[in-house]
Amino acid sequence: GQQVMQIPQYQHVQEGEDFTTYCNSSTTLSNIQWYKQRPGGHPVFLIQLVKSGEVKKQKRLTFQFGEAKKNSSLHITATQTTDVGTYFCAAYAYSGGGADGLTFGKGTHLIIQP
Amino acid sequence: NAGVTQTPKFRVLKTGQSMTLLCAQDMNHEYMYWYRQDPGMGLRLIHYSVGEGTTAKGEVPDGYNVSRLKKQNFLLGLESAAPSQTSVYFCASSPGWSTEAFFGQGTRLTVV
């Protein structure tokens, strides 16, 4: 089945520094989603990207979808302690048998040092 | 707004015991999913359903069974629990394909 690979697995930053996580697929994606999971919590949807080359912003967060629709990135400017958590990319698969489920990357754990 | 509700929130099982995890959603969503989350492994899809009465296997279906007899409920069963099934289980639902998924609070299962 389709897999999305995510790097890095862990990222330590000083508060105020920027953070970026990357998601890559060997196959063309119809769209890609990003989720955030706070420690001890459940994943919460952030955004979905659909178009080739799409860029979306949410305050300090910038999401990009590659031109070939095989990669995506999430960039956080000037991290704050509230950004702590694990960021996941996710994609729906579609195989010859029909629509498959929503599969997730392994996530990037963002650790912020004050 | 209840959203997605998982029952129970915590459970300890002995090896070989069986149990059922219940997921209920009140958003009239077509798609429902069961994931397990283990350290360093992210969220792995166990089984999913694209509508009432349908189920399909995900990435790690072995040792689990599911049923979707009612649109709002998705049950995950462990027939004979093993220590390797110790994990945090999340249920999620979405309106359809390529739409936002909403997650439950999770069930922490320990098999001893």
XYZ file of N, CA, C and O in Angstrom, chain A:
456
model
N 0.800 -1.204 0.000
C 0.000 0.000 0.000
C 0.833 1.254 0.000
O 2.045 1.223 0.117
N 0.167 2.334 -0.133
C 0.858 3.623 -0.195
C 1.500 3.938 1.145
O 0.941 3.676 2.196
N 2.684 4.521 1.084
C 3.349 4.931 2.303
C 3.818 6.364 2.166
O 4.243 6.792 1.089
N 3.747 7.076 3.259
C 4.317 8.411 3.314
C 5.429 8.387 4.346
O 5.244 7.911 5.465
N 6.610 8.852 3.927
C 7.783 8.862 4.786
C 7.973 10.271 5.326
O 7.900 11.247 4.555
N 8.255 10.370 6.608
C 8.340 11.678 7.239
C 9.673 11.826 7.953
O 10.106 10.919 8.672
N 10.308 12.968 7.793
C 11.567 13.275 8.479
C 11.582 14.726 8.938
O 10.889 15.574 8.340
N 12.326 15.014 10.024
C 13.032 14.069 10.884
C 12.071 13.418 11.874
O 10.918 13.825 11.965
N 12.536 12.437 12.616
C 11.688 11.814 13.619
C 11.589 12.705 14.853
O 10.538 12.780 15.475
N 12.689 13.340 15.218
C 12.714 14.258 16.356
C 13.391 15.561 15.924
O 14.303 15.545 15.108
N 12.938 16.660 16.506
C 13.565 17.953 16.261
C 13.547 18.755 17.550
O 12.483 19.039 18.094
N 14.751 19.066 18.021
C 14.883 19.919 19.191
C 15.201 21.331 18.714
O 16.120 21.523 17.924
N 14.469 22.299 19.203
C 14.733 23.685 18.854
C 14.671 24.537 20.112
O 14.014 24.180 21.087
N 15.344 25.684 20.036
C 15.191 26.683 21.083
C 13.924 27.472 20.774
O 13.573 27.690 19.605
N 13.247 27.892 21.820
C 12.050 28.701 21.614
C 12.415 29.918 20.770
O 13.411 30.608 21.038
N 11.607 30.181 19.756
C 11.890 31.294 18.865
C 12.545 30.887 17.555
O 12.525 31.646 16.578
N 13.113 29.681 17.521
C 13.710 29.178 16.278
C 12.617 28.626 15.369
O 11.510 28.340 15.802
N 12.972 28.447 14.105
C 12.039 27.879 13.154
C 12.127 26.358 13.153
O 13.110 25.771 13.599
N 11.090 25.741 12.606
C 10.990 24.269 12.562
C 10.375 23.865 11.233
O 9.443 24.512 10.744
N 10.922 22.792 10.650
C 10.353 22.262 9.420
C 10.324 20.735 9.469
O 11.290 20.111 9.900
N 9.230 20.159 9.021
C 9.117 18.719 8.868
C 8.720 18.414 7.433
O 7.983 19.187 6.806
N 9.225 17.279 6.919
C 9.046 16.948 5.521
C 8.350 15.602 5.367
O 8.586 14.669 6.140
N 7.554 15.504 4.348
C 6.806 14.291 4.058
C 7.024 13.932 2.590
O 6.867 14.796 1.713
N 7.354 12.667 2.331
C 7.621 12.233 0.964
C 6.899 10.943 0.638
O 6.776 10.060 1.490
N 6.471 10.845 -0.615
C 5.800 9.643 -1.089
C 6.436 9.188 -2.397
O 6.889 10.015 -3.184
N 6.458 7.893 -2.608
C 7.001 7.363 -3.866
C 5.966 7.443 -4.988
O 6.290 7.279 -6.166
N 4.715 7.671 -4.603
C 3.648 7.757 -5.599
C 3.005 9.137 -5.549
O 3.114 9.854 -4.550
N 2.349 9.497 -6.607
C 1.651 10.779 -6.655
C 0.438 10.733 -5.740
O -0.345 9.785 -5.769
N 0.312 11.760 -4.937
C -0.785 11.826 -3.976
C -1.937 12.664 -4.531
O -1.709 13.676 -5.192
N -3.147 12.259 -4.230
C -4.290 13.081 -4.633
C -4.377 14.316 -3.744
O -4.753 15.404 -4.192
N -4.034 14.150 -2.489
C -3.967 15.276 -1.569
C -3.148 14.849 -0.360
O -2.781 13.680 -0.246
N -2.852 15.774 0.510
C -2.126 15.435 1.722
C -2.703 16.255 2.870
O -3.136 17.391 2.676
N -2.743 15.629 4.040
C -3.265 16.296 5.225
C -2.158 16.376 6.283
O -1.232 15.571 6.293
N -2.311 17.348 7.168
C -1.396 17.485 8.305
C -2.211 17.496 9.593
O -3.275 18.133 9.665
N -1.682 16.796 10.592
C -2.321 16.704 11.903
C -1.292 17.036 12.981
O -0.094 16.815 12.797
N -1.802 17.506 14.130
C -0.948 17.754 15.287
C -1.487 16.955 16.461
O -2.710 16.917 16.687
N -0.574 16.339 17.190
C -0.961 15.607 18.390
C -0.155 16.143 19.570
O 1.062 16.028 19.607
N -0.865 16.726 20.523
C -0.202 17.191 21.744
C 0.135 15.991 22.618
O -0.527 14.946 22.526
N 1.140 16.109 23.476
C 1.482 14.987 24.370
C 0.278 14.521 25.170
O -0.414 15.336 25.797
N -0.007 13.233 25.107
C -1.142 12.665 25.827
C -2.481 12.882 25.149
O -3.513 12.460 25.687
N -2.483 13.519 24.003
C -3.733 13.828 23.319
C -3.970 12.985 22.086
O -3.298 11.981 21.858
N -4.938 13.408 21.295
C -5.261 12.707 20.075
C -4.935 13.605 18.877
O -4.845 14.827 19.016
N -4.741 13.018 17.696
C -4.429 13.840 16.521
C -5.569 14.784 16.175
O -6.752 14.412 16.241
N -5.192 15.997 15.809
C -6.160 17.015 15.430
C -5.783 17.545 14.052
O -4.630 17.888 13.801
N -6.757 17.593 13.186
C -6.556 18.036 11.800
C -6.093 19.488 11.769
O -6.632 20.356 12.469
N -5.070 19.756 10.925
C -4.615 21.133 10.723
C -5.052 21.664 9.365
O -5.621 22.755 9.274
N -4.764 20.884 8.302
C -5.002 21.414 6.965
C -4.945 20.295 5.935
O -4.387 19.229 6.198
N -5.537 20.554 4.773
C -5.431 19.639 3.635
C -4.955 20.429 2.419
O -5.437 21.533 2.157
N -4.006 19.856 1.687
C -3.506 20.444 0.456
C -3.915 19.547 -0.699
O -3.807 18.321 -0.604
N -4.353 20.162 -1.779
C -4.890 19.393 -2.897
C -4.176 19.686 -4.214
O -3.918 18.793 -5.006
N -3.847 20.941 -4.435
C -3.325 21.345 -5.738
C -1.807 21.274 -5.796
O -1.114 21.540 -4.815
N -1.290 20.963 -6.966
C 0.149 20.957 -7.209
C 0.730 22.330 -6.894
O 0.196 23.357 -7.345
N 1.810 22.358 -6.076
C 2.468 23.612 -5.745
C 1.722 24.478 -4.739
O 2.130 25.609 -4.460
N 0.676 23.961 -4.157
C -0.155 24.748 -3.246
C 0.614 25.153 -1.995
O 1.389 24.372 -1.455
N 0.393 26.374 -1.547
C 0.958 26.889 -0.310
C -0.178 27.484 0.509
O -0.960 28.294 0.004
N -0.268 27.068 1.763
C -1.286 27.624 2.654
C -0.627 28.056 3.951
O 0.329 27.427 4.402
N -1.168 29.109 4.542
C -0.615 29.611 5.798
C -1.700 29.673 6.860
O -2.852 30.007 6.592
N -1.279 29.344 8.079
C -2.123 29.496 9.255
C -1.247 30.173 10.299
O -0.449 29.536 10.961
N -1.357 31.472 10.416
C -0.554 32.250 11.357
C 0.928 31.955 11.131
O 1.490 32.297 10.105
N 1.599 31.300 12.070
C 3.034 31.036 11.937
C 3.328 29.724 11.193
O 4.496 29.384 11.002
N 2.307 29.009 10.769
C 2.494 27.733 10.091
C 2.318 27.917 8.583
O 1.358 28.532 8.137
N 3.268 27.360 7.810
C 3.192 27.390 6.358
C 3.272 25.966 5.838
O 4.197 25.224 6.180
N 2.308 25.605 5.020
C 2.214 24.268 4.458
C 2.431 24.357 2.947
O 1.875 25.233 2.290
N 3.225 23.404 2.427
C 3.464 23.381 0.989
C 3.227 21.986 0.430
O 3.530 20.982 1.086
N 2.731 21.938 -0.788
C 2.554 20.687 -1.524
C 3.428 20.789 -2.770
O 3.349 21.779 -3.503
N 4.249 19.784 -3.004
C 5.188 19.834 -4.111
C 4.524 19.866 -5.478
O 3.364 19.463 -5.638
N 5.300 20.321 -6.446
C 4.775 20.429 -7.809
C 4.351 19.067 -8.362
O 3.373 18.956 -9.104
N 5.109 18.040 -8.011
C 4.793 16.694 -8.487
C 3.795 15.976 -7.590
O 3.429 14.826 -7.850
N 3.355 16.641 -6.527
C 2.404 16.064 -5.562
C 2.948 14.771 -4.958
O 2.201 13.817 -4.720
N 4.262 14.765 -4.719
C 4.872 13.619 -4.041
C 5.518 14.017 -2.727
O 6.014 13.159 -2.004
N 5.545 15.288 -2.428
C 6.147 15.713 -1.170
C 5.429 16.930 -0.623
O 4.737 17.663 -1.346
N 5.618 17.125 0.667
C 4.970 18.230 1.347
C 5.828 18.636 2.535
O 6.670 17.862 3.005
N 5.630 19.849 3.005
C 6.368 20.311 4.168
C 5.485 21.185 5.033
O 4.519 21.800 4.561
N 5.842 21.208 6.313
C 5.204 22.088 7.292
C 6.318 22.896 7.941
O 7.271 22.322 8.478
N 6.212 24.192 7.894
C 7.216 25.088 8.467
C 6.558 25.950 9.532
O 5.499 26.541 9.287
N 7.173 25.987 10.708
C 6.699 26.857 11.784
C 7.741 27.940 12.015
O 8.922 27.639 12.253
N 7.317 29.163 11.962
C 8.197 30.314 12.201
C 8.157 30.696 13.667
O 7.090 30.755 14.270
N 9.334 30.951 14.225
C 9.431 31.430 15.610
C 8.612 30.569 16.569
O 7.589 30.998 17.101
N 9.074 29.359 16.788
C 8.322 28.413 17.614
C 8.029 28.952 19.010
O 8.807 29.740 19.584
N 6.886 28.488 19.528
C 6.475 28.825 20.891
C 6.238 27.512 21.636
O 6.067 26.458 21.018
N 6.195 27.587 22.951
C 6.016 26.371 23.749
C 4.702 25.672 23.416
O 4.578 24.459 23.572
N 3.733 26.414 22.945
C 2.451 25.811 22.578
C 2.536 24.958 21.309
O 1.604 24.229 20.976
N 3.666 25.050 20.596
C 3.841 24.254 19.371
C 4.321 22.840 19.659
O 4.375 22.004 18.751
N 4.678 22.571 20.911
C 5.173 21.243 21.279
C 4.156 20.165 20.899
O 2.949 20.329 21.102
N 4.653 19.073 20.359
C 3.794 17.961 19.993
C 4.384 17.189 18.844
O 5.543 17.398 18.467
N 3.585 16.298 18.289
C 3.998 15.499 17.141
C 3.166 15.903 15.944
O 1.945 15.983 16.024
N 3.840 16.152 14.838
C 3.185 16.576 13.610
C 3.219 15.422 12.612
O 4.273 14.868 12.316
N 2.048 15.076 12.112
C 1.905 13.968 11.173
C 1.412 14.461 9.821
O 0.531 15.310 9.757
N 1.955 13.879 8.767
C 1.316 14.016 7.475
C 0.524 12.735 7.232
O 0.818 11.686 7.806
N -0.499 12.846 6.394
C -1.360 11.700 6.137
C -1.934 11.818 4.733
O -2.131 12.927 4.225
N -2.213 10.672 4.136
C -2.759 10.681 2.780
C -3.721 9.523 2.603
O -3.537 8.448 3.185
N -4.739 9.761 1.803
C -5.662 8.701 1.427
C -5.084 7.947 0.239
O -4.555 8.541 -0.682
N -5.206 6.645 0.287
C -4.711 5.821 -0.801
C -5.869 5.405 -1.692
O -7.025 5.386 -1.254
N -5.527 5.112 -2.918
C -6.532 4.616 -3.853
C -5.878 3.524 -4.671
O -4.956 3.774 -5.425
N -6.318 2.305 -4.467
C -5.729 1.178 -5.182
C -6.701 0.674 -6.241
O -7.800 1.203 -6.399
N -6.298 -0.364 -6.918
C -7.160 -0.913 -7.964
C -8.479 -1.430 -7.441
O -9.475 -1.476 -8.159
N -8.503 -1.773 -6.139
C -9.730 -2.284 -5.548
C -10.668 -1.203 -5.053
O -11.755 -1.490 -4.557
N -10.231 0.052 -5.164
C -11.086 1.135 -4.697
C -10.388 1.998 -3.668
O -9.177 1.917 -3.491
N -11.166 2.805 -2.989
C -10.596 3.732 -2.021
C -10.080 2.975 -0.813
O -10.763 2.109 -0.269
N -8.872 3.311 -0.401
C -8.286 2.727 0.781
C -8.360 3.724 1.930
O -8.900 4.807 1.788
N -7.778 3.335 3.055
C -7.885 4.174 4.229
C -6.890 5.306 4.238
O -6.100 5.504 3.337
N -6.935 6.064 5.319
C -6.050 7.200 5.546
C -4.803 6.700 6.257
O -4.893 6.185 7.373
N -3.649 6.822 5.606
C -2.402 6.340 6.197
C -1.538 7.509 6.625
O -1.514 8.549 5.959
N -0.822 7.308 7.725
C -0.042 8.361 8.342
C 1.453 8.103 8.213
O 1.896 6.960 8.188
N 2.223 9.184 8.164
C 3.653 9.086 8.354
C 3.936 8.817 9.821
O 3.030 8.843 10.660
N 5.214 8.562 10.144
C 5.552 8.228 11.529
C 5.592 9.450 12.428
O 5.687 9.323 13.642
N 5.530 10.629 11.854
C 5.457 11.832 12.657
C 6.805 12.432 13.002
O 7.830 11.748 13.006
N 6.806 13.726 13.270
C 7.990 14.433 13.767
C 7.651 14.998 15.132
O 6.684 15.764 15.264
N 8.453 14.596 16.127
C 8.254 15.103 17.474
C 9.006 16.418 17.609
O 10.223 16.464 17.456
N 8.269 17.486 17.907
C 8.880 18.792 18.119
C 9.067 19.026 19.607
O 8.087 19.036 20.368
N 10.326 19.210 19.984
C 10.672 19.465 21.389
C 11.270 20.858 21.462
O 12.220 21.167 20.745
N 10.708 21.677 22.324
C 11.143 23.073 22.420
C 11.800 23.326 23.763
O 11.225 23.027 24.812
N 13.007 23.884 23.698
C 13.744 24.213 24.914
C 13.628 25.708 25.157
O 13.941 26.506 24.293
N 13.160 26.082 26.338
C 12.929 27.513 26.598
C 14.211 28.316 26.705
O 15.288 27.761 26.864
